[in-house]
mmCIF file of C-alpha atoms and ligand atoms in Angstrom:
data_model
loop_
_atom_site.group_PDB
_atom_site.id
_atom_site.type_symbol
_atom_site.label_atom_id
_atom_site.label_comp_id
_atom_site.label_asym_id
_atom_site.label_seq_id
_atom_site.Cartn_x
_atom_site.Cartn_y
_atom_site.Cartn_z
ATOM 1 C CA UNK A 15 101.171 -87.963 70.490
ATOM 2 C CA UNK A 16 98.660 -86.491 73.032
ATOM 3 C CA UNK A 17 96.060 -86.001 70.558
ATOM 4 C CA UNK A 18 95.771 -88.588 67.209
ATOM 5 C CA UNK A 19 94.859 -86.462 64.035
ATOM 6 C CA UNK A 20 92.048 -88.876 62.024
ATOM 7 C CA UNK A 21 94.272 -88.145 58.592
ATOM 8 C CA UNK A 22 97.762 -87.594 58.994
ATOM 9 C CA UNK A 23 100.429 -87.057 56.348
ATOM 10 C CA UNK A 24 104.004 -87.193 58.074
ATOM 11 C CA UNK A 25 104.802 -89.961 60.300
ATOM 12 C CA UNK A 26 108.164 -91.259 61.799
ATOM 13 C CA UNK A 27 107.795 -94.687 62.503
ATOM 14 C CA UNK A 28 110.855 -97.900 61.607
ATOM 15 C CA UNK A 29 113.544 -95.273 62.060
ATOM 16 C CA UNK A 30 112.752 -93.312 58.935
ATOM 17 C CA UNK A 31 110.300 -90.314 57.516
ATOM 18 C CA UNK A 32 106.975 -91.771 55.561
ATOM 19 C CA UNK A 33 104.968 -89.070 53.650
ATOM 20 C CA UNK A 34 101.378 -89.188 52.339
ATOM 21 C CA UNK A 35 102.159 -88.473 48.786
ATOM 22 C CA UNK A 36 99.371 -86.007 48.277
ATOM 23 C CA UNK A 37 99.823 -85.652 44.462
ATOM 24 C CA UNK A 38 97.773 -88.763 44.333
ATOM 25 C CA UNK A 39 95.205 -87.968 46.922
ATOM 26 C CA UNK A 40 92.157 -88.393 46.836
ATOM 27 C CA UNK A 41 92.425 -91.660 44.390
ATOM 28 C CA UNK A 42 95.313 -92.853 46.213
ATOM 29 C CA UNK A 43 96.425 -93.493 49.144
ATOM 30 C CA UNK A 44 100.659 -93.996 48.878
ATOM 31 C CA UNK A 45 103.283 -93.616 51.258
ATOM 32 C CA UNK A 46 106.602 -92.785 50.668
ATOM 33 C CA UNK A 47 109.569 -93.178 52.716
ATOM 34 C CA UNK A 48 112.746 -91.425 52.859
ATOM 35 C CA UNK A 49 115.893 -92.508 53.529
ATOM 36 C CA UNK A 50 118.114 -89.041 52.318
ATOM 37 C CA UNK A 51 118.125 -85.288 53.161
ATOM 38 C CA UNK A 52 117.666 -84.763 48.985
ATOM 39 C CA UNK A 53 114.610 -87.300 48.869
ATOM 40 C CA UNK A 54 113.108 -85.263 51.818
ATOM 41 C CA UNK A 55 114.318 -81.787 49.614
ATOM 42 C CA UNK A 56 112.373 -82.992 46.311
ATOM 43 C CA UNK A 57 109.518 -84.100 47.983
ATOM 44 C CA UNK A 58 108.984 -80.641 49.595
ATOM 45 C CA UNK A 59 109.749 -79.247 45.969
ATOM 46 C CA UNK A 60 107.463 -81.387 44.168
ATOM 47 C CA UNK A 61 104.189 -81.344 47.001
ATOM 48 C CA UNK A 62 104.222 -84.573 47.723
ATOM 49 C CA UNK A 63 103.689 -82.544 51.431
ATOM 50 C CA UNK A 64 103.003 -79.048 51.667
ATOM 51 C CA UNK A 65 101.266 -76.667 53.493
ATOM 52 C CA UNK A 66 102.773 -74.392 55.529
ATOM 53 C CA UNK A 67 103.009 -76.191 59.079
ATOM 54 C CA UNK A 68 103.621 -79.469 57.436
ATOM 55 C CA UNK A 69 106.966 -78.071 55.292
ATOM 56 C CA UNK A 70 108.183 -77.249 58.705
ATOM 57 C CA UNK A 71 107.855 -80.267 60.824
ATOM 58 C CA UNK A 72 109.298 -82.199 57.302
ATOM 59 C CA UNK A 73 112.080 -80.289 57.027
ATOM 60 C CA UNK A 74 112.694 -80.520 60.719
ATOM 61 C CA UNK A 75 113.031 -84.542 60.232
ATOM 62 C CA UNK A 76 115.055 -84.395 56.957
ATOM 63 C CA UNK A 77 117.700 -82.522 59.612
ATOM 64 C CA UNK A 78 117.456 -86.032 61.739
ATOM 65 C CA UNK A 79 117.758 -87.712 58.465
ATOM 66 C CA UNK A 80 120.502 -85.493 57.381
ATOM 67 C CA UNK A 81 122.563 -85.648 60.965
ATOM 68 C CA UNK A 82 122.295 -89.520 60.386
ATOM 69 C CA UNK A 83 124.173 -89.968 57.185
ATOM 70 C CA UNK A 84 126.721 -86.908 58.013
ATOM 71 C CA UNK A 85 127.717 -88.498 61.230
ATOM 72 C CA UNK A 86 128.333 -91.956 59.292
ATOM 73 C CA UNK A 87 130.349 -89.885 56.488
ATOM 74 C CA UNK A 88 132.231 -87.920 59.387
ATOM 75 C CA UNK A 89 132.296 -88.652 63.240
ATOM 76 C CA UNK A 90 134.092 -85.534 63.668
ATOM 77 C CA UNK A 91 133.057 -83.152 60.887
ATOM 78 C CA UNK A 92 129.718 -83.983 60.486
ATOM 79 C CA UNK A 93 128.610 -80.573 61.616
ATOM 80 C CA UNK A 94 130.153 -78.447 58.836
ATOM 81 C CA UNK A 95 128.861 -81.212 56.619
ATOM 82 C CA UNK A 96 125.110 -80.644 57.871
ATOM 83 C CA UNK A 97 125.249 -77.225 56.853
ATOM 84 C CA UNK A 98 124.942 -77.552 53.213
ATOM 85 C CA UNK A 99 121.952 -79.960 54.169
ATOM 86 C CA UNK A 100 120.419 -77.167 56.039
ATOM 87 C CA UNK A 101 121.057 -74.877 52.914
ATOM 88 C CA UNK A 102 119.081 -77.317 50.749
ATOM 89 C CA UNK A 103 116.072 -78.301 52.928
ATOM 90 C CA UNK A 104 116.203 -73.904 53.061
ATOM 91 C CA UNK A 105 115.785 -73.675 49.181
ATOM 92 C CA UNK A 106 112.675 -76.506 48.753
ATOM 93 C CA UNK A 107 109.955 -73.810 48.848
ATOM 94 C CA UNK A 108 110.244 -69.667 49.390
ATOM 95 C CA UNK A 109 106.995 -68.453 50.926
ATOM 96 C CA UNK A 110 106.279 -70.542 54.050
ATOM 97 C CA UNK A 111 108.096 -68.913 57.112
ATOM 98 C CA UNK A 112 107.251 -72.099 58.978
ATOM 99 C CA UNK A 113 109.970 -74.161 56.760
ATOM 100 C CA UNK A 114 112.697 -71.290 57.802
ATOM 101 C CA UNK A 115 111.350 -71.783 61.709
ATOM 102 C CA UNK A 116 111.756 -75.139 61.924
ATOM 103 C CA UNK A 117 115.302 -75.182 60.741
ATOM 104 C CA UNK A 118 116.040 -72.305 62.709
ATOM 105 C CA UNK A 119 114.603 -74.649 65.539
ATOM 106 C CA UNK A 120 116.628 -77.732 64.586
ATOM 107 C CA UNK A 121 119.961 -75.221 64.212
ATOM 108 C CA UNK A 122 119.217 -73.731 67.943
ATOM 109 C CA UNK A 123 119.006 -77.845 69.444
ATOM 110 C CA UNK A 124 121.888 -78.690 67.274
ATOM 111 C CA UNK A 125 123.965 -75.811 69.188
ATOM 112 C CA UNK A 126 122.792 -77.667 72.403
ATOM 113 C CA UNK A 127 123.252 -80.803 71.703
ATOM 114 C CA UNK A 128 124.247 -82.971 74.942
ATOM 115 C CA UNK A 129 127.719 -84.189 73.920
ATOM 116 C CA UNK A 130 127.177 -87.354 76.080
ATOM 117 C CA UNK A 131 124.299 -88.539 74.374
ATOM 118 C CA UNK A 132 123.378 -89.962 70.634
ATOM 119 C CA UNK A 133 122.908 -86.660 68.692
ATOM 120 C CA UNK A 134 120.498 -88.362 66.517
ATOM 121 C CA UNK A 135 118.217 -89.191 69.582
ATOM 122 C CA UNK A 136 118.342 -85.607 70.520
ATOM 123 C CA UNK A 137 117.731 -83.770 67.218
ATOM 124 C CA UNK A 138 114.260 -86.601 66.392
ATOM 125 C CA UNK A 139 113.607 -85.584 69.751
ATOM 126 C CA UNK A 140 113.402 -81.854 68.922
ATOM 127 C CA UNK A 141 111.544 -82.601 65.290
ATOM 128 C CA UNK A 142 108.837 -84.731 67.300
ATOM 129 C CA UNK A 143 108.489 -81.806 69.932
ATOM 130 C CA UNK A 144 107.886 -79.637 66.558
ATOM 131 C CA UNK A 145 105.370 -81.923 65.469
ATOM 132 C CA UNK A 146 103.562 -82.534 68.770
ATOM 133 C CA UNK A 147 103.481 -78.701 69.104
ATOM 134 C CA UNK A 148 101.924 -78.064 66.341
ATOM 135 C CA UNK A 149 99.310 -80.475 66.708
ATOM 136 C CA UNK A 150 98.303 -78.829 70.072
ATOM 137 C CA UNK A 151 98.501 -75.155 68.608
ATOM 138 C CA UNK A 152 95.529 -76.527 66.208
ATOM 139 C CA UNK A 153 93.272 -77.885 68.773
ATOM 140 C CA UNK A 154 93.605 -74.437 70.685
ATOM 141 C CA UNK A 155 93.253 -72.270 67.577
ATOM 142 C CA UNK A 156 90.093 -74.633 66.916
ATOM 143 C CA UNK A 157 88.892 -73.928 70.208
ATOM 144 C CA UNK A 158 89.737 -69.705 70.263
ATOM 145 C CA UNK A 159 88.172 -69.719 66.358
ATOM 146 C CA UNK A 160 85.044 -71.411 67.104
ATOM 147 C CA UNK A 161 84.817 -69.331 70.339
ATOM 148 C CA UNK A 162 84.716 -66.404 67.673
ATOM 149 C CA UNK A 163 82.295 -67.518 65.065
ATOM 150 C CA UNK A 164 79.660 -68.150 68.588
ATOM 151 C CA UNK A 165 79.912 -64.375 69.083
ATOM 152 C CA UNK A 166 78.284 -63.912 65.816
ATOM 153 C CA UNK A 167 76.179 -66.961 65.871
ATOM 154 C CA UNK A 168 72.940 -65.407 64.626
ATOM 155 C CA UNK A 169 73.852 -65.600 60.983
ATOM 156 C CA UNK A 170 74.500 -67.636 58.652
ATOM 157 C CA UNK A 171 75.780 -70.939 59.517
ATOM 158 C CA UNK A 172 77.953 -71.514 55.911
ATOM 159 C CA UNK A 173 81.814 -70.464 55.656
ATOM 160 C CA UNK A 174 83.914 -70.734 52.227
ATOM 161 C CA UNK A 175 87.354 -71.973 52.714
ATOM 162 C CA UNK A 176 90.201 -71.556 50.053
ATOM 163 C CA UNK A 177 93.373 -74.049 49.699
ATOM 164 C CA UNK A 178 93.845 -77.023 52.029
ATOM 165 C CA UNK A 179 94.047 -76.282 55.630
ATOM 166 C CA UNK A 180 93.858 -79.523 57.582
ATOM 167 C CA UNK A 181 95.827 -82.396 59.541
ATOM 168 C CA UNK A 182 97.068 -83.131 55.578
ATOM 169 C CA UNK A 183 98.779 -79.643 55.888
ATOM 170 C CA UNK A 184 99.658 -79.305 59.110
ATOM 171 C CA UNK A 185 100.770 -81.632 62.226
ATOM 172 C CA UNK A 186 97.254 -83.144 62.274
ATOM 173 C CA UNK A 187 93.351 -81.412 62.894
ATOM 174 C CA UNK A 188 94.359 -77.925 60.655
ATOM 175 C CA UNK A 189 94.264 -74.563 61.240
ATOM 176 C CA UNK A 190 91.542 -72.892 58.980
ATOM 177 C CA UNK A 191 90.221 -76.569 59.067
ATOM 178 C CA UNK A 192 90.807 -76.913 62.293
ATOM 179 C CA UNK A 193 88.667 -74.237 63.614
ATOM 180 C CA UNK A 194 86.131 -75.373 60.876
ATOM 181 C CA UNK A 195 86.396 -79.054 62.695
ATOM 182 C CA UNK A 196 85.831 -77.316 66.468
ATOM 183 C CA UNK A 197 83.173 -74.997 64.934
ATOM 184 C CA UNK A 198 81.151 -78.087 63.493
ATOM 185 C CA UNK A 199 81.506 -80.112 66.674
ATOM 186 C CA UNK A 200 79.829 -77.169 68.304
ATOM 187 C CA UNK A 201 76.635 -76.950 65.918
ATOM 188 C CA UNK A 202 77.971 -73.384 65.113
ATOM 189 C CA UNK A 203 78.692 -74.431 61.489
ATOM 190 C CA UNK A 204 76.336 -76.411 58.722
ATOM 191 C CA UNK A 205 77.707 -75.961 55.346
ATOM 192 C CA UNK A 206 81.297 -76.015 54.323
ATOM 193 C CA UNK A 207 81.895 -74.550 50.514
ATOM 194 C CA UNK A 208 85.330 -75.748 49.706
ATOM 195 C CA UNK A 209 86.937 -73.472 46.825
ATOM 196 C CA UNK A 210 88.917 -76.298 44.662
ATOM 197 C CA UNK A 211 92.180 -73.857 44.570
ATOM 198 C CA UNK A 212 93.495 -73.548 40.946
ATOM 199 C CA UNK A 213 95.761 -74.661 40.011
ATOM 200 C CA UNK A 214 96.989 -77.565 42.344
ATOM 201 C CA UNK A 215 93.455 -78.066 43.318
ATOM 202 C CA UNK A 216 94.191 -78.293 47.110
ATOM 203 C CA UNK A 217 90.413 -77.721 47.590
ATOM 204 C CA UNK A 218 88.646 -80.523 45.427
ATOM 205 C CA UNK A 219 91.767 -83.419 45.800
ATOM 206 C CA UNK A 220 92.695 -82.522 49.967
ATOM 207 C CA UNK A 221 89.609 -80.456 51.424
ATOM 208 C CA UNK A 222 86.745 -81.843 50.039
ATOM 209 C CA UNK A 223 88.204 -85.329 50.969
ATOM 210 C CA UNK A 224 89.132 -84.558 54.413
ATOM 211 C CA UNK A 225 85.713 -82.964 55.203
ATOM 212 C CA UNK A 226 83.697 -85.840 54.016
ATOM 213 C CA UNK A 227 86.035 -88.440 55.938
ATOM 214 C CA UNK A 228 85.080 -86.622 58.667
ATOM 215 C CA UNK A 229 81.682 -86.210 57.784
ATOM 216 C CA UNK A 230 80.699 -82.450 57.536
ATOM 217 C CA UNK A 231 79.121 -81.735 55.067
ATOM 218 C CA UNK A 232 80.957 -79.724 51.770
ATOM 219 C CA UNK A 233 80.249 -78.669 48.961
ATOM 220 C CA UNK A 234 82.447 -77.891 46.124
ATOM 221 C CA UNK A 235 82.658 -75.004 43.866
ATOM 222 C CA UNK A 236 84.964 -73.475 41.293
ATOM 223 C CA UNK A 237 86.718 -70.533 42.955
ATOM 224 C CA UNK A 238 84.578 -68.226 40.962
ATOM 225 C CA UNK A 239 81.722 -69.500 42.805
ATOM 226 C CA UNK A 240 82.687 -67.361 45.752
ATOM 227 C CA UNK A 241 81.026 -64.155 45.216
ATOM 228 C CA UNK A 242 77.785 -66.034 44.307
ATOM 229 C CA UNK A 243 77.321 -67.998 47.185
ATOM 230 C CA UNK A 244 77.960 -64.306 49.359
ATOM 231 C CA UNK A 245 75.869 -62.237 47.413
ATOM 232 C CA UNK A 246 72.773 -65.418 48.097
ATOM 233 C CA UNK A 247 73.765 -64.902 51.955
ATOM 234 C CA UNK A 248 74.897 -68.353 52.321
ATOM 235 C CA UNK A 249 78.424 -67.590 54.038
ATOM 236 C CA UNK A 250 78.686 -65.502 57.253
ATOM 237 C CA UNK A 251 82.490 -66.322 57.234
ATOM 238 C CA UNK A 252 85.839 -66.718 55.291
ATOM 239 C CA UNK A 253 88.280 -69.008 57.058
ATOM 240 C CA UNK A 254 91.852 -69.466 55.865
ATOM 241 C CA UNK A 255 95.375 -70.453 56.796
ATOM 242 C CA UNK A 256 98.528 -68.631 55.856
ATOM 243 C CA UNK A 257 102.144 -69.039 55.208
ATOM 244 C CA UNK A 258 103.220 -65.581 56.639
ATOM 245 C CA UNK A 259 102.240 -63.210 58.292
ATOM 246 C CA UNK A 260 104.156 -60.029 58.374
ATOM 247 C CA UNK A 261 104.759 -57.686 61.297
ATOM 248 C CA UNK A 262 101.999 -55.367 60.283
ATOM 249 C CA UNK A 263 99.086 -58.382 59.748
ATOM 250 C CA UNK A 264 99.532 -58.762 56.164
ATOM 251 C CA UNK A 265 99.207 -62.600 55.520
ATOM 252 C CA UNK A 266 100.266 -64.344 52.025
ATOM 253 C CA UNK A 267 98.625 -67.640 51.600
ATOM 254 C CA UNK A 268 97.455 -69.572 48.584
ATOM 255 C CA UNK A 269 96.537 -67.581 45.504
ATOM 256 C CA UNK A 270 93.054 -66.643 45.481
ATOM 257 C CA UNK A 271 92.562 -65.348 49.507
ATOM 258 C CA UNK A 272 93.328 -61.899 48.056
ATOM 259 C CA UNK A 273 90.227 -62.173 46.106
ATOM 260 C CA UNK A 274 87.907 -64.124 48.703
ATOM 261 C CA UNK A 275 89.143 -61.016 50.886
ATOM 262 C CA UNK A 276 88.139 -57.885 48.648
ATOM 263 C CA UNK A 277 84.730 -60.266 47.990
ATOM 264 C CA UNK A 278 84.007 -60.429 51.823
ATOM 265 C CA UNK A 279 85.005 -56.569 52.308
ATOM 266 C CA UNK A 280 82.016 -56.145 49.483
ATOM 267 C CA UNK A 281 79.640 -58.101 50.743
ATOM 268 C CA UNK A 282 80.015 -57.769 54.859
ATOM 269 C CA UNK A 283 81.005 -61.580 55.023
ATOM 270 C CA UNK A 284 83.703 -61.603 57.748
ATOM 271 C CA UNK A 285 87.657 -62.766 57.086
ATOM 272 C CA UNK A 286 89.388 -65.356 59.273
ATOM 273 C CA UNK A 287 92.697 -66.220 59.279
ATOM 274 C CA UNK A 288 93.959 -69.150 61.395
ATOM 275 C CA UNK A 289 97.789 -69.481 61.650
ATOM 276 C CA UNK A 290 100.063 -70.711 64.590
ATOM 277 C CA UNK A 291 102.359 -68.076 65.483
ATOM 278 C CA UNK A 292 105.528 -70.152 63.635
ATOM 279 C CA UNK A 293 103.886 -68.466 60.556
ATOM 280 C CA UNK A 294 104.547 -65.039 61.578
ATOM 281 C CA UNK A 295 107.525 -63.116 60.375
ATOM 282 C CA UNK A 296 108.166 -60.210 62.404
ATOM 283 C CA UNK A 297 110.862 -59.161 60.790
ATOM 284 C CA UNK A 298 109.091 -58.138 57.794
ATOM 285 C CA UNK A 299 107.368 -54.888 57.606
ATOM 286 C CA UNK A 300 104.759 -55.732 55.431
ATOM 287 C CA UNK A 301 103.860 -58.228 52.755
ATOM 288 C CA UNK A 302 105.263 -56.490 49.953
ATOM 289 C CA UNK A 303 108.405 -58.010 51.151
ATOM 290 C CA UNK A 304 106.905 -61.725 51.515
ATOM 291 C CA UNK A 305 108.992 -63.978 48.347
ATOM 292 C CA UNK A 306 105.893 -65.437 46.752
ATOM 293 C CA UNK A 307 106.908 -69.149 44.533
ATOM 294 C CA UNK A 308 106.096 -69.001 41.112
ATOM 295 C CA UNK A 309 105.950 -72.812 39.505
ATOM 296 C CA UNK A 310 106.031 -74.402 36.202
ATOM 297 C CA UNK A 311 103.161 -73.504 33.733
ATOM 298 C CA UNK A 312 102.350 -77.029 33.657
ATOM 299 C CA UNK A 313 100.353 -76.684 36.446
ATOM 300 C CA UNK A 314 97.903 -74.203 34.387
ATOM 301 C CA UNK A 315 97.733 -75.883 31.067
ATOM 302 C CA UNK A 316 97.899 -79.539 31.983
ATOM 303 C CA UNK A 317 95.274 -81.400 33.801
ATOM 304 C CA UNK A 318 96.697 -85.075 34.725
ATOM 305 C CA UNK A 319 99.140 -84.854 31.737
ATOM 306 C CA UNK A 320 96.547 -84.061 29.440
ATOM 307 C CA UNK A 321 97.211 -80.514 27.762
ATOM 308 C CA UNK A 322 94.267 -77.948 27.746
ATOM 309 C CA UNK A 323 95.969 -75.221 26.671
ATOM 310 C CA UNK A 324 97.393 -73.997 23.426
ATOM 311 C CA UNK A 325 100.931 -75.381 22.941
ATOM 312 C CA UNK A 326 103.780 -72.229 23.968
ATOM 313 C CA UNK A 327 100.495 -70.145 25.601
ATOM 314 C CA UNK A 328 102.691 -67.608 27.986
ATOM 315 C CA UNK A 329 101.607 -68.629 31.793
ATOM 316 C CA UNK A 330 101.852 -66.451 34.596
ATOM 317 C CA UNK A 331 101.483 -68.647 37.876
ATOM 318 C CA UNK A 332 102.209 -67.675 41.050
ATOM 319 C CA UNK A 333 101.027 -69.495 43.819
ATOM 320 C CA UNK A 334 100.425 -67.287 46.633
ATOM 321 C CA UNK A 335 98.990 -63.520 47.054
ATOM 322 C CA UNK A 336 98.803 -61.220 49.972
ATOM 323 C CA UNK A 337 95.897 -60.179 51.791
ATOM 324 C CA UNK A 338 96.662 -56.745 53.530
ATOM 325 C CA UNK A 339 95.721 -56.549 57.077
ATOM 326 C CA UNK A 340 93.167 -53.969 56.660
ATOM 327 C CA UNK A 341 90.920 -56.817 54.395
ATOM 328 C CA UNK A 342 91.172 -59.251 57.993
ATOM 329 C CA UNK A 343 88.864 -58.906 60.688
ATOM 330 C CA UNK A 344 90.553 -61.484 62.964
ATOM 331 C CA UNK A 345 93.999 -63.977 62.815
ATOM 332 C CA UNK A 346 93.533 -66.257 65.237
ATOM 333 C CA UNK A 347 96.412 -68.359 66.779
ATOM 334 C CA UNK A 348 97.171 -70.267 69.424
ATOM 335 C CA UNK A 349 98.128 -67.394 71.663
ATOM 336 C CA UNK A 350 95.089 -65.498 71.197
ATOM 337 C CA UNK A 351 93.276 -63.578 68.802
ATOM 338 C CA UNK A 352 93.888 -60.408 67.312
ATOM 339 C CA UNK A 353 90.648 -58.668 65.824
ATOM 340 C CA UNK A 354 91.953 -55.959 62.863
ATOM 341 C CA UNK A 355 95.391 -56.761 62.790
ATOM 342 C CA UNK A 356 97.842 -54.044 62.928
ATOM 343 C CA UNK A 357 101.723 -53.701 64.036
ATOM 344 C CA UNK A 358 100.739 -52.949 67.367
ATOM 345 C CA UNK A 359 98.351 -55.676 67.689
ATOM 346 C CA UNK A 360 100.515 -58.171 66.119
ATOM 347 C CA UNK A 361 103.406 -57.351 68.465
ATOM 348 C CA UNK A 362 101.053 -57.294 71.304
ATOM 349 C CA UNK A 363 100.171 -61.105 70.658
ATOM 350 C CA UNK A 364 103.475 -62.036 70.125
ATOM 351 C CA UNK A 365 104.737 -60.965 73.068
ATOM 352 C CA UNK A 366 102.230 -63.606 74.986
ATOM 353 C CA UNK A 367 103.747 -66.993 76.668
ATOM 354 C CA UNK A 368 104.404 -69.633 73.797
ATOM 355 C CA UNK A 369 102.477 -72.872 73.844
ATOM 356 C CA UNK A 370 105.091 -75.417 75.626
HETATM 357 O O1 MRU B 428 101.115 -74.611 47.960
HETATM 358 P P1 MRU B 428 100.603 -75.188 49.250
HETATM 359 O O2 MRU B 428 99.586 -76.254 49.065
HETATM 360 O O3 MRU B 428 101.734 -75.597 50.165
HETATM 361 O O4 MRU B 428 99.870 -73.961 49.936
HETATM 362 C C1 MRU B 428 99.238 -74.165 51.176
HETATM 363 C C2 MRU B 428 98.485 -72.988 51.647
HETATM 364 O O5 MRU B 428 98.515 -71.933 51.056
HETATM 365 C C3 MRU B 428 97.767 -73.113 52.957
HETATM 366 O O6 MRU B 428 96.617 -72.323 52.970
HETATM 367 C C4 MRU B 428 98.701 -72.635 54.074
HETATM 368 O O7 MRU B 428 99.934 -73.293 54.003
HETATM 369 C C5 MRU B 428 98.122 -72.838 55.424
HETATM 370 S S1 MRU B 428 98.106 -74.569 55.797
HETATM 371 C C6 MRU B 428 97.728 -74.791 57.395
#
């Protein structure tokens, strides 16, 4: 890889899939390897990765993983077999596009497979081309989003982020985190507030720890912090990822940007969202239409195991919202940047030349 990420979560190294289980970040650092498509299935299920880009680039190995044992099972019907795999790595989580991309991606170099050569070879090639590419669409969103926040350089130099954005979420460096990293590096940012994300606490366990490996410097504050630290003038931006973004510019990502989105429109703090373009979804209207994952109430009234909740309470939990376009003031992605996002705009920066 061109460009080594300082963290990174997914690597392919002794002929098999390790994964940073982040359920045990930032106390512990375990890897865990994978040797079947369902092992790579649960462990997109149960977070041990996630984040948009990262489901992706997963999935896309648990299809080498997958090919593998189906060729073993079946020389000659391993194919028809794969499907079912395919259907499975499909149903891990709903609301990331970037999962459905990938295996769309893996599908399209499985139909071009070169029948002379090891199909295994070909399809880790095509999963480590996913991987690389994402990696590179970071460092050039990091570049086009700092490039933005210089244009309004006189203000403030804190921004508020929401969920976990970085190399643990993505193929390394981050998107929202990413642009944070590149913005930093430039002296155009001095103060990171990192929401801690309720209820999976992507912002206290992955964020906060990233950020400090790295050395820039965060703070940490309960999500309902947010509109306090804009109404004291101490954030000039919002910057956040997504996990899709519809034709029209609506973008679902982690529960909680909805709000951060009607706080900024309140308080003139401006809205970022940093997303390669695998997280659009142009064939959905609008986010109305986005499936947003609901999970177990045991993320809301246990913390660690340890019950702080009434027993039977009724939980409502779903884990991503959608912010409509007309709350954004820019998406940036690695094809450019599109200031108030509408269909027009959105189509227009689709139709630019794809990173290669
Ligand atoms: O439930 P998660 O942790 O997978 O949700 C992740 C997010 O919502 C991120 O903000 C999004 O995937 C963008 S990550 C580059």
């Amino acid at each position: 890889m061109s460009q080594a990420p300082a963290v990174s979560a997914i690597e392919w190294r002794d002929d098999t899939l390790w994964l940073l289980d982040q359920r045990l970040l930032p106390l512990q650092e375990v890897w865990l390897s994978h040797a079947d498509v369902q092992a790579v299935v649960k462990s997109i299920r149960d977070m041990v990765v996630r984040g948009a880009p990262a489901i992706g680039i997963t999935a896309a190995y648990g299809v080498v993983i997958a090919a593998r044992h189906r060729i073993a099972q079946s020389p000659t019907g391993w194919r028809q077999l794969l499907q079912a795999d395919f259907a499975d790595l499909a149903e891990s989580r709903p609301t990331a596009v970037n999962l459905f991309w990938a295996l769309d991606q893996m599908k399209i170099a499985l139909d071009k497979l070169d029948p002379a050569a090891d199909p295994v070879a070909q399809l880790l090639q095509e999963a480590k081309h996913i991987h690389e590419m994402d990696l590179a669409a970071n460092h050039t969103m990091g570049h086009l989003g700092a490039n933005l926040i210089r244009q309004y350089s006189a203000q403030a130099k804190g921004v508020i982020t929401h969920c976990n954005t970085g190399s643990l979420a993505t193929g390394g460096y981050g998107t929202a985190l990413g642009v944070i990293r590149s913005a930093y590096a430039a002296g155009l940012i001095d103060q990171v507030y990192a929401d801690e994300t309720r209820p999976w606490w992507q912002g206290s366990r992955l964020t906060a720890w990233e950020l400090q490996k790295d050395g820039i410097p965060v703070t940490l504050n309960a999500d309902s912090v947010a509109a306090t630290l804009m109404k004291q003038g101490k954030v000039s931006w919002v910057i956040v990822g997504a996990d899709r973004i519809t034709a029209n510019g609506d973008v679902a990502n982690k529960i909680g940007t909805y709000s951060l989105a009607v706080l900024a429109k309140h308080h003139g703090v401006r809205f970022m969202v940093v997303a390669p373009t695998t997280t659009f979804d142009p064939n959905l209207p609008h986010g109305s239409a986005i499936p947003i994952e609901e999970r177990g109430p045991e993320e809301v009234v246990a913390v660690k195991g340890q019950q702080i909740a009434p027993p039977g309470i009724a939980v409502y939990n779903p884990v991503f919202d959608v912010t409509p376009a007309e709350l954004i003031d820019a998406i940036v992605t690695e094809r450019g940047v599109v200031e108030h996002p509408t269909t027009e705009g959105v189509a227009a920066l689709l139709a630019q030349a794809p990173l290669h």
